[in-house]
CSV table of C-alpha atoms and ligand atoms in Angstrom, one decimal:
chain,number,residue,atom,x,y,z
A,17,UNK,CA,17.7,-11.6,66.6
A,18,UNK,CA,13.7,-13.2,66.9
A,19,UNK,CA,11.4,-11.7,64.8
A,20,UNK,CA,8.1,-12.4,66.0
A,21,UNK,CA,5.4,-14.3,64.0
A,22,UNK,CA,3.2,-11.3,63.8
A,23,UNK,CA,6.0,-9.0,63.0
A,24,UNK,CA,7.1,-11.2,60.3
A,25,UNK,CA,3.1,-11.1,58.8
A,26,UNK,CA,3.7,-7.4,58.9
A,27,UNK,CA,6.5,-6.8,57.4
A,28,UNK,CA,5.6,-8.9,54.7
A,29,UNK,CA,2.5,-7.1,54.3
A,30,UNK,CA,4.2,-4.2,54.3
A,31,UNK,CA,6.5,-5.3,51.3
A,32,UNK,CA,3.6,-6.8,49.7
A,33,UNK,CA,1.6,-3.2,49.6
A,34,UNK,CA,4.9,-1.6,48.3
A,35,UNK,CA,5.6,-3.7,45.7
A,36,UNK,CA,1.7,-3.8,44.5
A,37,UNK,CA,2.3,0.6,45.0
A,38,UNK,CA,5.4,0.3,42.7
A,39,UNK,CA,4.3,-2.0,40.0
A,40,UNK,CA,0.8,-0.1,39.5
A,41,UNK,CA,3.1,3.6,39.6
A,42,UNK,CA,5.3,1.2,37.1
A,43,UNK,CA,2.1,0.7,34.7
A,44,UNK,CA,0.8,4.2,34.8
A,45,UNK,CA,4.2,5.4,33.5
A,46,UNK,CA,4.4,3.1,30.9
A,47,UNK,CA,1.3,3.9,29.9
A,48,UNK,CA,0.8,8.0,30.5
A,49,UNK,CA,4.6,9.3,30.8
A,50,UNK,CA,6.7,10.1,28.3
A,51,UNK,CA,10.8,10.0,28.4
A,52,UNK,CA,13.4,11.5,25.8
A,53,UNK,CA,16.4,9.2,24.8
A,54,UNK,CA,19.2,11.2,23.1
A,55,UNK,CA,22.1,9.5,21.2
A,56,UNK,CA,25.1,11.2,19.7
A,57,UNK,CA,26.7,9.9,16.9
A,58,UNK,CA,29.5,11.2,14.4
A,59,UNK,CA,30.1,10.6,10.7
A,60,UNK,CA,31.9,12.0,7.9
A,61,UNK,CA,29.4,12.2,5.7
A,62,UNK,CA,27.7,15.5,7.3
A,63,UNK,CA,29.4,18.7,8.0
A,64,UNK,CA,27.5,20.0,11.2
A,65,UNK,CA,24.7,18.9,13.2
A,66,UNK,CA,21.7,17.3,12.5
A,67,UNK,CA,19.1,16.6,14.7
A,68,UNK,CA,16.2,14.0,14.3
A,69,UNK,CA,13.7,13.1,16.3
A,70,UNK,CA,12.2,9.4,15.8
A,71,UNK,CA,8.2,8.5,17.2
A,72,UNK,CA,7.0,4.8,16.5
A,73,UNK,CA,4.7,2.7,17.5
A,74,UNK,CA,2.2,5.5,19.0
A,75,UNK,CA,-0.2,3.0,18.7
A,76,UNK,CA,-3.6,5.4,19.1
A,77,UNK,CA,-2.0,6.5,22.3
A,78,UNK,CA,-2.8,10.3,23.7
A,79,UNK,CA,-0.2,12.3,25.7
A,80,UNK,CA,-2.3,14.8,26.9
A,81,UNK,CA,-5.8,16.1,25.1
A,82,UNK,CA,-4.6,16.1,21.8
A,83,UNK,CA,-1.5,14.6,21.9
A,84,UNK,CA,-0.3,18.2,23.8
A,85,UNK,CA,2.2,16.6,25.7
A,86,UNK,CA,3.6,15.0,23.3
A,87,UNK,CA,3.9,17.7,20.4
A,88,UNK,CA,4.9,20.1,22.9
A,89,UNK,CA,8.2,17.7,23.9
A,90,UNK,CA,8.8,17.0,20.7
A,91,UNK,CA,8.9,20.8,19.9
A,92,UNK,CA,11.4,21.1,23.0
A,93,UNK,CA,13.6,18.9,21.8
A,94,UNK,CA,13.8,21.7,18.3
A,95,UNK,CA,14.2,18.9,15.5
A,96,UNK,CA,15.7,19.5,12.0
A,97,UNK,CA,13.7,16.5,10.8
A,98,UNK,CA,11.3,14.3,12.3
A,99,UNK,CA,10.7,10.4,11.1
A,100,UNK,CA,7.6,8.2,12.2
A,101,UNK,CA,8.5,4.6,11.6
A,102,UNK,CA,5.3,2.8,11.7
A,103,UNK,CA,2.3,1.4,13.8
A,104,UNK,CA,0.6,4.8,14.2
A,105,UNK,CA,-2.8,3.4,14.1
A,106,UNK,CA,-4.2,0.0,15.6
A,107,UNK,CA,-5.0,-2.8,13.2
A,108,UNK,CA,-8.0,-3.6,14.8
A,109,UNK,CA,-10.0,0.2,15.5
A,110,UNK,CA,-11.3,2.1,12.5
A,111,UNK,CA,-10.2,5.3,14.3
A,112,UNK,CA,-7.4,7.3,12.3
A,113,UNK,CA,-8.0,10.9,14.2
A,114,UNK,CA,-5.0,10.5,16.6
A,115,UNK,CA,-2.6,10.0,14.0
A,116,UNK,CA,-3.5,12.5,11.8
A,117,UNK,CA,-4.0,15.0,14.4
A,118,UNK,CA,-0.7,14.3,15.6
A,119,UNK,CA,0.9,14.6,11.7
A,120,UNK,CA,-1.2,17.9,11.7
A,121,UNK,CA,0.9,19.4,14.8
A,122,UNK,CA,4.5,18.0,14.1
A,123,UNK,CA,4.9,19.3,10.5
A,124,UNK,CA,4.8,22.7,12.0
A,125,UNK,CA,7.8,21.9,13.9
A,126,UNK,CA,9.7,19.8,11.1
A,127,UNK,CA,9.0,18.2,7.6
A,128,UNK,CA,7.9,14.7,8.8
A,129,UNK,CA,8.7,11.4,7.5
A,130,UNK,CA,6.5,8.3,7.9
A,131,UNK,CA,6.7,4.6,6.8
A,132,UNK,CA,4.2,2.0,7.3
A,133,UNK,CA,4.3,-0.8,10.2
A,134,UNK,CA,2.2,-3.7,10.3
A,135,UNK,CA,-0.9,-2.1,11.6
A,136,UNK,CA,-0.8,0.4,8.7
A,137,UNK,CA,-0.9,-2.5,6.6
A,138,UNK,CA,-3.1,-4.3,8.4
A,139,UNK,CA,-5.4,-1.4,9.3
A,140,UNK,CA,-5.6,-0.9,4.9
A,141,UNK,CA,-6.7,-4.4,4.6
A,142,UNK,CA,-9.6,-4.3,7.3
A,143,UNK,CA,-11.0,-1.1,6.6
A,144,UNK,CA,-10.2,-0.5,2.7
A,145,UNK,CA,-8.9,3.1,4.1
A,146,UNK,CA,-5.9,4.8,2.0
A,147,UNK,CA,-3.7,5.5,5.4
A,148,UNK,CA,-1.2,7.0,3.2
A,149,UNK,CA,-3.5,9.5,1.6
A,150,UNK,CA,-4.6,10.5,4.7
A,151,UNK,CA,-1.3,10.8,6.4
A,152,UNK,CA,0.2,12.9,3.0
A,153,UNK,CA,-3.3,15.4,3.6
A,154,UNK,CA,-1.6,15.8,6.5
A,155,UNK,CA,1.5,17.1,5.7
A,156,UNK,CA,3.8,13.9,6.0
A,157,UNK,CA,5.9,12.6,3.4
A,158,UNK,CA,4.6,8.6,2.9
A,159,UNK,CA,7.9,6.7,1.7
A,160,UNK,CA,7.2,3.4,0.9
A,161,UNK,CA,9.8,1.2,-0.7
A,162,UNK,CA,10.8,4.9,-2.0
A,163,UNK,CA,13.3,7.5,-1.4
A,164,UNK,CA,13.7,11.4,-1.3
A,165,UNK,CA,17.0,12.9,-2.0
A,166,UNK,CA,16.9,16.4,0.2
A,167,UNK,CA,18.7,18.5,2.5
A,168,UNK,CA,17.9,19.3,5.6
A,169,UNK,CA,19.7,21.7,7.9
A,170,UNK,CA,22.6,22.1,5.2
A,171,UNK,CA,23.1,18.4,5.0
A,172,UNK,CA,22.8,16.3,2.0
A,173,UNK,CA,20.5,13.2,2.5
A,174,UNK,CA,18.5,10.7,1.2
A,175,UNK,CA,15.8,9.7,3.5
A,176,UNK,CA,13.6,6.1,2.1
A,177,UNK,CA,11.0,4.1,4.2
A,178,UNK,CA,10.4,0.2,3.6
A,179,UNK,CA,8.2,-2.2,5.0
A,180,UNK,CA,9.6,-5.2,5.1
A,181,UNK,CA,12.7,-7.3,6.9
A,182,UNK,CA,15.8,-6.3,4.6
A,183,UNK,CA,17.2,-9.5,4.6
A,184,UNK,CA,20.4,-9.6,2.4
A,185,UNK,CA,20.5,-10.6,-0.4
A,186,UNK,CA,22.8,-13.6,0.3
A,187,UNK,CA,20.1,-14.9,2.0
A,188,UNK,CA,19.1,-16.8,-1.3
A,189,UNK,CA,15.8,-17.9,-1.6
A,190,UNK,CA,15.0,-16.3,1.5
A,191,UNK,CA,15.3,-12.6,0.9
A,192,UNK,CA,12.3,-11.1,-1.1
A,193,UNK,CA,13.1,-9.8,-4.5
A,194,UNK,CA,11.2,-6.4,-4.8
A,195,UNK,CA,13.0,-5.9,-1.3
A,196,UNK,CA,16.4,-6.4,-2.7
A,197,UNK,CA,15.7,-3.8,-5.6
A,198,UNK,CA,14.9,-1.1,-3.7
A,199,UNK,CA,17.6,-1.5,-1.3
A,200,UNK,CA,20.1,-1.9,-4.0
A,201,UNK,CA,18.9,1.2,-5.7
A,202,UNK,CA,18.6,3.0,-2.0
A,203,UNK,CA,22.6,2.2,-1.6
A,204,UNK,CA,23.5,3.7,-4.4
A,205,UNK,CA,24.5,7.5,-3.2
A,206,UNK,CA,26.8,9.3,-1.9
A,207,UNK,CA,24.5,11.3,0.2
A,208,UNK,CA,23.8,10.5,4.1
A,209,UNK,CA,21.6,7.6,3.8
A,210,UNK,CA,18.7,7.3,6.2
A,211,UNK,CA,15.6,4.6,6.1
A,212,UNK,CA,12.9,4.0,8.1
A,213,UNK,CA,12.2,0.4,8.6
A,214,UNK,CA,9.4,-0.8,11.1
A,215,UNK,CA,10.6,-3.8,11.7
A,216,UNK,CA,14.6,-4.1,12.9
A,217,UNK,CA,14.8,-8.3,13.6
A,218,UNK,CA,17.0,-8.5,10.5
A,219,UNK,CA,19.2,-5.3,11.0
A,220,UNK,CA,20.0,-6.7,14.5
A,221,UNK,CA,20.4,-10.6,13.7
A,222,UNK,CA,20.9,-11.6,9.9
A,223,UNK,CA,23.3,-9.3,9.4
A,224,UNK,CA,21.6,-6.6,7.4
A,225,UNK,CA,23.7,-3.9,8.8
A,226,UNK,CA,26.7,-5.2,7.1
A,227,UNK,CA,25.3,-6.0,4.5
A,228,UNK,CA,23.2,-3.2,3.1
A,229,UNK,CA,24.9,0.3,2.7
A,230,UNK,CA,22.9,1.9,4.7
A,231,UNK,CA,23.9,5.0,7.1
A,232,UNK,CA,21.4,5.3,9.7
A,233,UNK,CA,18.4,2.7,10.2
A,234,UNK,CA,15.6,3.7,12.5
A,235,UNK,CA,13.4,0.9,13.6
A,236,UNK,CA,10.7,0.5,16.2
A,237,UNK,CA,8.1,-2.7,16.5
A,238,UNK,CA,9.4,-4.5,19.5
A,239,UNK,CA,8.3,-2.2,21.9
A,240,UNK,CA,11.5,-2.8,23.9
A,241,UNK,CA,10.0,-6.2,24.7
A,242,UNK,CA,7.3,-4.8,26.2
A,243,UNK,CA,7.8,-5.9,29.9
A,244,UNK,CA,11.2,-5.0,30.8
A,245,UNK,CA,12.7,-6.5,33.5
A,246,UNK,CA,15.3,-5.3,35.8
A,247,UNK,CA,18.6,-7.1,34.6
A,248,UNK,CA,16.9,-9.4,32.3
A,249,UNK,CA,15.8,-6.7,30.2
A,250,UNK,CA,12.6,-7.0,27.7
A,251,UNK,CA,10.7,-10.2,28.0
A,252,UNK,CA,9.6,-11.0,24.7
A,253,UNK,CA,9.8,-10.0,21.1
A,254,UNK,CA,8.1,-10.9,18.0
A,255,UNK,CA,10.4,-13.1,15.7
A,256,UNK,CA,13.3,-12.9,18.1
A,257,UNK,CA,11.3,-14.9,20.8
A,258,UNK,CA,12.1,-14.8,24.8
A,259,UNK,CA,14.7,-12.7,26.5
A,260,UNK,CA,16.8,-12.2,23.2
A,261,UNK,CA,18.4,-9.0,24.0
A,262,UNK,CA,19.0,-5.7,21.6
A,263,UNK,CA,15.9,-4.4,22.1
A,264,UNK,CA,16.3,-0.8,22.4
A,265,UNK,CA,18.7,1.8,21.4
A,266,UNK,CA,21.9,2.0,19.5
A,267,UNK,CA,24.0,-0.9,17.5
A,268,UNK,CA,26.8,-0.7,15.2
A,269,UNK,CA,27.9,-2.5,11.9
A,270,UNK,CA,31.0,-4.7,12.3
A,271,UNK,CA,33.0,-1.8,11.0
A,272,UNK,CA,31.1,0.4,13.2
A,273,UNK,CA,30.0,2.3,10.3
A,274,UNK,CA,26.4,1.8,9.8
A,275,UNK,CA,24.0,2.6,13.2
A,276,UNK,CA,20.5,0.8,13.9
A,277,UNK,CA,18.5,3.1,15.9
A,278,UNK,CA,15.8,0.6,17.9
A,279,UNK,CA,13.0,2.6,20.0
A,280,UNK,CA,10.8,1.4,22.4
A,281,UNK,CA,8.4,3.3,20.7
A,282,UNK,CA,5.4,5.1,22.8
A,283,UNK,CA,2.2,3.0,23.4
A,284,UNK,CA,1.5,-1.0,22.4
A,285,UNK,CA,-1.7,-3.3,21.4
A,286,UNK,CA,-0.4,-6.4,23.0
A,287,UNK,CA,-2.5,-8.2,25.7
A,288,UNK,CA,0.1,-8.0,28.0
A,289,UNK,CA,1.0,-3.7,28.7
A,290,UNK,CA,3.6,-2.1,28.7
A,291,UNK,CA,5.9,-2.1,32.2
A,292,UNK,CA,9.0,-0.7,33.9
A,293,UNK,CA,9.1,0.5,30.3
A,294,UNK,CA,8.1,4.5,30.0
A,295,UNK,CA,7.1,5.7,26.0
A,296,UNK,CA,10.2,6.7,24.2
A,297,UNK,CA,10.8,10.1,22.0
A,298,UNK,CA,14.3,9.3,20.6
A,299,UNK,CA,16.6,12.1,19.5
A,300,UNK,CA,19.5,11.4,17.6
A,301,UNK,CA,22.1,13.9,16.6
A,302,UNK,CA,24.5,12.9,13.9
A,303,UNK,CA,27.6,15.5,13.7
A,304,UNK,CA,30.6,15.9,11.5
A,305,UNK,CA,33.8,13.9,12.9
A,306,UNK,CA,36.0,16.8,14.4
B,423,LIG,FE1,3.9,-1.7,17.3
């Protein structure tokens, strides 16, 4: 069959307008929509249900005036426990309103959790602002390098927050000391152990989910590589480099005991936004094996 010349102009104009139509409806979302990821996953360590919702990485971002959307999902999804691992703030604006109001809203629903990601850290050092102090007037509990022993919905846990890699310890010379002493100490129970740890390169490549006795690990920081591709996945992520894969959801220990949980987290501060890549609220309910 003969197309035309002209025809052929059109119809590549055509595709051209659809494909600019998609990709700007593709930024929008990943920018202003929010999805819920739920996982299910079974030890023997709890006797019924436990529900926890993880938020990372808001990164100043607003879902609705005030963060509405948002609080009002999170509410939906009816949470036993709710952990923010990191990166609520940006580094580089003095602004801390967002967070807190969020903080504010969710400890209404359930006692919250935070540990710090690199922009808390970096946010403390710019501005000489106690982020912790402020999150904890709040109503969040701050764990850093520290640990809670509770229970939550009939459930024995112990819930700690670190910010750092976790390498193993067989990582000589490599893994940091101070690191190694509170994970060794956080091992050391025989409740349901669950950390918060910003920053997952570790957990997913130097083996850190064999190595540390750790139940659950909840991680966030790579913004599921930011620009996700179709079939290639994310693009890029900071020390794991181009197209490296694992970037977002569950992975198992060798023995499939221990679980990473990797979010894509909700908003970003890179130069490069978000796409094909919609803010995540990740729910994760741990039951009793049957
Ligand atoms: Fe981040």
């Amino acid at each position: 069959m003969f197309i035309s010349g002209k025809k052929l102009k059109s119809c590549l104009l055509y595709l051209l307008i659809i494909l600019v139509t998609l990709s700007a409806a593709s930024l929008l979302a990943s920018k202003y929509a929010l999805s819920v990821t739920h996982i299910t996953s079974t030890t023997g360590k709890v006797s019924s249900s436990l529900r926890i919702v993880q938020l990372t990485d808001l990164h100043d971002s607003s879902f609705g005036r005030g963060n509405s959307r948002l609080i009002r999902k999170v509410k939906e999804q009816d949470p036993d426990v709710i952990l923010i691992t990191g990166d609520l703030v940006n580094a580089k604006q003095e602004n801390t309103e967002i967070a807190v109001n969020l903080i504010r809203n969710l400890v209404k629903i359930a006692p919250v959790y935070c540990s710090d990601g690199n922009h808390e850290v970096e946010y403390q050092e710019n501005y000489g602002t106690d982020l912790h102090e402020l999150y904890r007037e709040a109503g969040a509990q701050i764990l850093d390098r520290e640990y809670q022993d509770v229970e939550i919905a009939g459930q024995q846990l112990r819930i700690g927050g670190i910010y750092g890699y976790c390498l193993p310890a067989k990582y000589e010379g490599e893994a940091r000391a101070d690191e190694t002493e509170f994970l060794t100490r956080f091992q050391d129970t025989d409740r349901l152990k669950i950390l918060m740890c910003h920053m997952p390169v570790c957990w997913v490549i130097n083996e850190s989910l064999d190595e540390w006795n750790v139940d659950y690990v909840f991680a966030g920081h790579v913004h599921g590589g930011e620009v996700i591709l179709p079939f290639a996945g994310g693009i890029y992520a900071p020390d794991m480099g181009w197209f490296p894969g694992r970037l977002e959801g569950e992975f198992k220990s060798k023995d499939q005991e221990r679980t990473l949980i990797l979010s894509r987290g909700l908003g970003t501060t890179e130069m490069i936004p978000r796409f094909n890549n919609i803010p995540e609220i990740m729910v994760v309910d741990i039951d009793g094996e049957k």
